[in-house]
Short mmCIF file of C-alpha atoms and ligand atoms in Angstrom, two decimals:
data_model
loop_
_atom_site.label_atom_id
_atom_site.label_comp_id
_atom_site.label_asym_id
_atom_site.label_seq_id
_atom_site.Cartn_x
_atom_site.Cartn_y
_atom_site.Cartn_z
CA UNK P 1356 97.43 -10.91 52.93
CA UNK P 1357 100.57 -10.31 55.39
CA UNK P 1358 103.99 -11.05 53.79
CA UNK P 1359 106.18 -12.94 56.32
CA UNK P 1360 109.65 -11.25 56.27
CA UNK P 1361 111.77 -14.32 55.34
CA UNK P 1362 114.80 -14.78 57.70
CA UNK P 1363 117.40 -17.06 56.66
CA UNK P 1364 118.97 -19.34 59.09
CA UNK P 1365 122.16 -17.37 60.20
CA UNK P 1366 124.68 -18.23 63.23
CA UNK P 1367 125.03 -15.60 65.68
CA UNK P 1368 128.62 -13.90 65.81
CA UNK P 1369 129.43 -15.74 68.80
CA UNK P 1370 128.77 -19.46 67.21
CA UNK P 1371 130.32 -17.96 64.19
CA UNK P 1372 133.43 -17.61 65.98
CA UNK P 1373 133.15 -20.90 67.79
CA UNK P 1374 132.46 -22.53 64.08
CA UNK P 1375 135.88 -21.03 63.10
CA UNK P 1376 138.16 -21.52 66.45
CA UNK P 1377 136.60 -25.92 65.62
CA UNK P 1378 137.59 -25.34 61.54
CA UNK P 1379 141.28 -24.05 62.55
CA UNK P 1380 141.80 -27.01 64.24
CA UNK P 1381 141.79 -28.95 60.83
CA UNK P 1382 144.76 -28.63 57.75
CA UNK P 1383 143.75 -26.10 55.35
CA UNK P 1384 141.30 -27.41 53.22
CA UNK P 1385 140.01 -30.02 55.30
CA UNK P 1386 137.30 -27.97 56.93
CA UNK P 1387 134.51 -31.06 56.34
CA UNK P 1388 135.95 -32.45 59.65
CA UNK P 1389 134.40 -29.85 61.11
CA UNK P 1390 131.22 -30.47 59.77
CA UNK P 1391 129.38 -33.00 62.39
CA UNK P 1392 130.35 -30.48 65.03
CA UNK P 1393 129.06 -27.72 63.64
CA UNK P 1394 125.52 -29.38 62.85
CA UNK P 1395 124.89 -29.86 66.10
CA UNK P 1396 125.12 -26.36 66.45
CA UNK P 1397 123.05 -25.96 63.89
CA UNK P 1398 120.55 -28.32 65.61
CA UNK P 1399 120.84 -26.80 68.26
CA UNK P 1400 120.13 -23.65 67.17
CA UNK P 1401 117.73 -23.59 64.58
CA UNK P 1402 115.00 -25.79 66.59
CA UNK P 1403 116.16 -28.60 67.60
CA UNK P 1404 116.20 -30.14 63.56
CA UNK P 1405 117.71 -29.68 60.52
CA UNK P 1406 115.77 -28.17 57.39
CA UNK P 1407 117.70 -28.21 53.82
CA UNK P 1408 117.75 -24.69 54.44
CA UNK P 1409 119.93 -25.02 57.45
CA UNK P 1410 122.03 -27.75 55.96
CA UNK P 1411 122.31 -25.72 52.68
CA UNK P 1412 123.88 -22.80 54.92
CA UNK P 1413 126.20 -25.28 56.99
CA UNK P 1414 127.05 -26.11 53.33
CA UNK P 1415 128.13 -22.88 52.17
CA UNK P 1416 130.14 -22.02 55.47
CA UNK P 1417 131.88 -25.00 55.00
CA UNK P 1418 132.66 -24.39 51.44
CA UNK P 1419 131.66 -28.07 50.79
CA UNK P 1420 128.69 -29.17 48.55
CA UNK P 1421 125.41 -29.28 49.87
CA UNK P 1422 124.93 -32.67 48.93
CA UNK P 1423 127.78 -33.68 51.74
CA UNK P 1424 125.83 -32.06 54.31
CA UNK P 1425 122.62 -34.15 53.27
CA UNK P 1426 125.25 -37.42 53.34
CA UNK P 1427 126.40 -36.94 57.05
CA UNK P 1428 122.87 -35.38 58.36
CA UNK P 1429 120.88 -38.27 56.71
CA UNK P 1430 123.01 -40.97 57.78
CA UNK P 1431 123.44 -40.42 61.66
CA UNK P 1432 120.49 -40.46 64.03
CA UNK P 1433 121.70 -38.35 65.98
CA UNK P 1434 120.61 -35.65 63.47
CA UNK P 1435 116.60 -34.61 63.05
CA UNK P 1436 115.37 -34.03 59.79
CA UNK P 1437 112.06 -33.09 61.03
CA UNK P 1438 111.03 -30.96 64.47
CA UNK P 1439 111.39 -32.94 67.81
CA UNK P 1440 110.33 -32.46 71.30
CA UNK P 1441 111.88 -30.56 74.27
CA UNK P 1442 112.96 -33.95 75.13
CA UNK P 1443 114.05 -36.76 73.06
CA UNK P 1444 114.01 -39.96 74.87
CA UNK P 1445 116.32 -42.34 72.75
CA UNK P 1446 116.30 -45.68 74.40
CA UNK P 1447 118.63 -48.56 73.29
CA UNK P 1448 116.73 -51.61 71.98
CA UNK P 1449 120.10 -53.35 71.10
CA UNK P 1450 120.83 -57.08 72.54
CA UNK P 1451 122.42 -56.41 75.94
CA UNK P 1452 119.47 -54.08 76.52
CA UNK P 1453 116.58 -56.23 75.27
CA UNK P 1454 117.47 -59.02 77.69
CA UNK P 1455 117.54 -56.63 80.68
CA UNK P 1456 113.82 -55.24 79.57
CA UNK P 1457 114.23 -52.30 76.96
CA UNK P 1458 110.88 -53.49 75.64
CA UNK P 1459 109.13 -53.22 78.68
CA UNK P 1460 110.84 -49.90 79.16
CA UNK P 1461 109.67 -48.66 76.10
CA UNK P 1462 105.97 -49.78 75.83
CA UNK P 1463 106.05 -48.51 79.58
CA UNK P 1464 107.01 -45.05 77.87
CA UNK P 1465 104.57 -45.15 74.88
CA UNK P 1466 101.86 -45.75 77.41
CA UNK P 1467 103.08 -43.28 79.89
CA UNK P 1468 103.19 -40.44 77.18
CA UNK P 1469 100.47 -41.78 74.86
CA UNK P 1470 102.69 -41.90 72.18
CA UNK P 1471 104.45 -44.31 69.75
CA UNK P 1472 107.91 -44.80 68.78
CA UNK P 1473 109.32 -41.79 66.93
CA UNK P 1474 106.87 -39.63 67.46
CA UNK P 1475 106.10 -36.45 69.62
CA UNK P 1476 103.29 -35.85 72.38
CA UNK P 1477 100.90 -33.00 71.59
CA UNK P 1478 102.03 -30.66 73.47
CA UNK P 1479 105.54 -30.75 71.77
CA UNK P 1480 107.40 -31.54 75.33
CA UNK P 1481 108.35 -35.53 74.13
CA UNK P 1482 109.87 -37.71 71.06
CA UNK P 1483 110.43 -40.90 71.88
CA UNK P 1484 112.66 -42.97 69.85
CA UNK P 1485 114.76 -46.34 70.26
CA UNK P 1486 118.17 -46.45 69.27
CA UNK P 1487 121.26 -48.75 68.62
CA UNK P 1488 123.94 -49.37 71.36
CA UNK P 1489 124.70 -46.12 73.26
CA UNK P 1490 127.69 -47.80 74.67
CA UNK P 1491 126.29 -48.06 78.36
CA UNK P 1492 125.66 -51.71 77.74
CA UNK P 1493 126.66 -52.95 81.59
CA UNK P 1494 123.73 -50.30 83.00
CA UNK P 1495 120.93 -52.16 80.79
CA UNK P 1496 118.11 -50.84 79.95
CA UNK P 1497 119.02 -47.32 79.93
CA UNK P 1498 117.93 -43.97 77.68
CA UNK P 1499 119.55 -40.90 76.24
CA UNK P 1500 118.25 -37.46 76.66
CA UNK P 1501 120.41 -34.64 75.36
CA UNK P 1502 123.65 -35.17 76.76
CA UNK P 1503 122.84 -37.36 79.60
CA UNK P 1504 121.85 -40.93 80.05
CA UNK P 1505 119.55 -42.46 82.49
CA UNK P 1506 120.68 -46.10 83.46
CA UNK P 1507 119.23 -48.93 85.13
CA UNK P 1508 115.74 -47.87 84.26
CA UNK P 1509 112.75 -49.26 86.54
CA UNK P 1510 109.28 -47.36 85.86
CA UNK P 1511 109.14 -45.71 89.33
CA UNK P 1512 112.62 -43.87 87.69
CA UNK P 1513 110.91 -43.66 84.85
CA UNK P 1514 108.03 -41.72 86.33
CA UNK P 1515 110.30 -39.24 88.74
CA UNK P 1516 112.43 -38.42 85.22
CA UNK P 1517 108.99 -37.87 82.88
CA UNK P 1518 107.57 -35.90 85.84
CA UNK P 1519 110.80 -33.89 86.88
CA UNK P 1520 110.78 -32.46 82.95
CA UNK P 1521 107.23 -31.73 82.65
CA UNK P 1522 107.72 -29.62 85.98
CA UNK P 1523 110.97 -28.32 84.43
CA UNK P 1524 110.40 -27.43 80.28
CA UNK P 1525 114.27 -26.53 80.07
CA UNK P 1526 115.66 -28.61 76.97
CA UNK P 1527 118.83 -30.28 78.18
CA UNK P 1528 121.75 -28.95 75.78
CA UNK P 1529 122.48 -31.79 73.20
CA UNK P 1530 125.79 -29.68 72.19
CA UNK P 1531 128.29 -28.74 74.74
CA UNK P 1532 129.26 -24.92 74.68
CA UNK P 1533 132.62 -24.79 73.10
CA UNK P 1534 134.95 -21.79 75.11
S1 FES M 1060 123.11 -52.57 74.32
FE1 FES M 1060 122.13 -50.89 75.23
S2 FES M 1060 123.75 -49.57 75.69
FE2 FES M 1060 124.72 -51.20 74.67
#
C-alpha cells in the first residue's frame, strides 16, 4: 500500500505577508478582526471550502482558539464547509426578489443544470444555492457568482451566463487580491 505524504494546509509566503500587512491594521491584540478576511483566503486557497484542518491553521495564525474560527465559518454562508463548484450560483430568494420571479429563476436553473438547490453538477463546474438579500434588491431577481452579480435575470441571460462558463472553466476570484 502507497503512503500519501500528508501536506498540511500552509499559506504561501506571499498570502502570508498579505495575512500580516490586514492583522497590522488592527490594535495589538485584536488580530480576530482579521479573521473573516483571512478565511476567504483560506477559501480561496485551499479549494474553494473550508476543512477543520484549514480552520484549525487560520486558528493558530491568528493566535485565537479554534473554536472561534468554527463560530464565524459556521455562521456565515458565505463560507463552505464542504467542496463547491467552479461556480457557485447564489441566487436571492428574499421578498423583493420572489415577487420579481426568483423562483422561476431558480427552478429554471435546477432544470438547466440538472441539479437541486445546494448541490453540485457532476462534473464539479456548478453549486447552486439560494441566498438571503444580497443588497441588489431594485435589480430583482438577480444571482451572485464570486464577486460579481448578475441582475435582472431572464432565462435567455441565464443561458448566455451558464454557457459563457462552461466555455470558460476559470473560477471567478471570490477574494480580491490585497496589494
Ligand atoms: S431581495 Fe434580492 S437582492 Fe434584496
Amino acid at each position: 500500500m502507497e503512503i500519501m505524504a500528508y501536506n498540511p494546509p500552509r499559506f504561501s509566503e506571499e498570502r502570508l505577508a498579505q495575512v500580516r500587512k490586514i492583522v497590522g491594521q488592527f490594535p495589538e491584540g485584536r488580530q480576530k478582526s482579521a479573521l473573516i478576511r483571512v478565511l476567504h483566503m483560506a477559501q480561496e486557497d485551499f479549494g474553494g471550502h473550508l476543512t477543520a484542518e484549514v480552520m484549525d491553521y487560520v486558528a493558530d495564525l491568528l493566535a485565537i482558539s479554534p473554536i472561534e474560527v468554527y463560530e464565524v465559518a459556521t455562521f456565515y454562508t458565505m463560507f463552505n464547509l464542504k467542496p463547491v463548484g467552479k461556480y457557485m450560483l447564489e441566487v436571492c430568494h428574499t421578498g423583493p426578489c420572489m415577487l420579481r420571479g426568483a423562483d422561476k429563476t431558480i427552478a429554471y436553473l435546477q432544470q438547466k443544470l440538472g441539479i437541486k438547490v445546494n448541490e453540485t453538477t457532476e462534473d464539479g463546474f456548478f453549486t447552486l444555492k439560494s441566498a438571503e438579500c444580497l443588497g441588489a434588491c431594485g435589480y430583482a431577481p438577480m444571482m451572485q457568482c464570486g464577486e460579481h452579480y448578475y441582475e435582472n435575470l431572464t432565462e435567455e441571460k441565464i443561458d448566455a451566463l451558464v454557457d459563457a462558463w462552461q466555455k470558460q472553466p476559470v473560477p471567478p476570484k471570490a477574494w480580491e487580491k490585497i496589494d
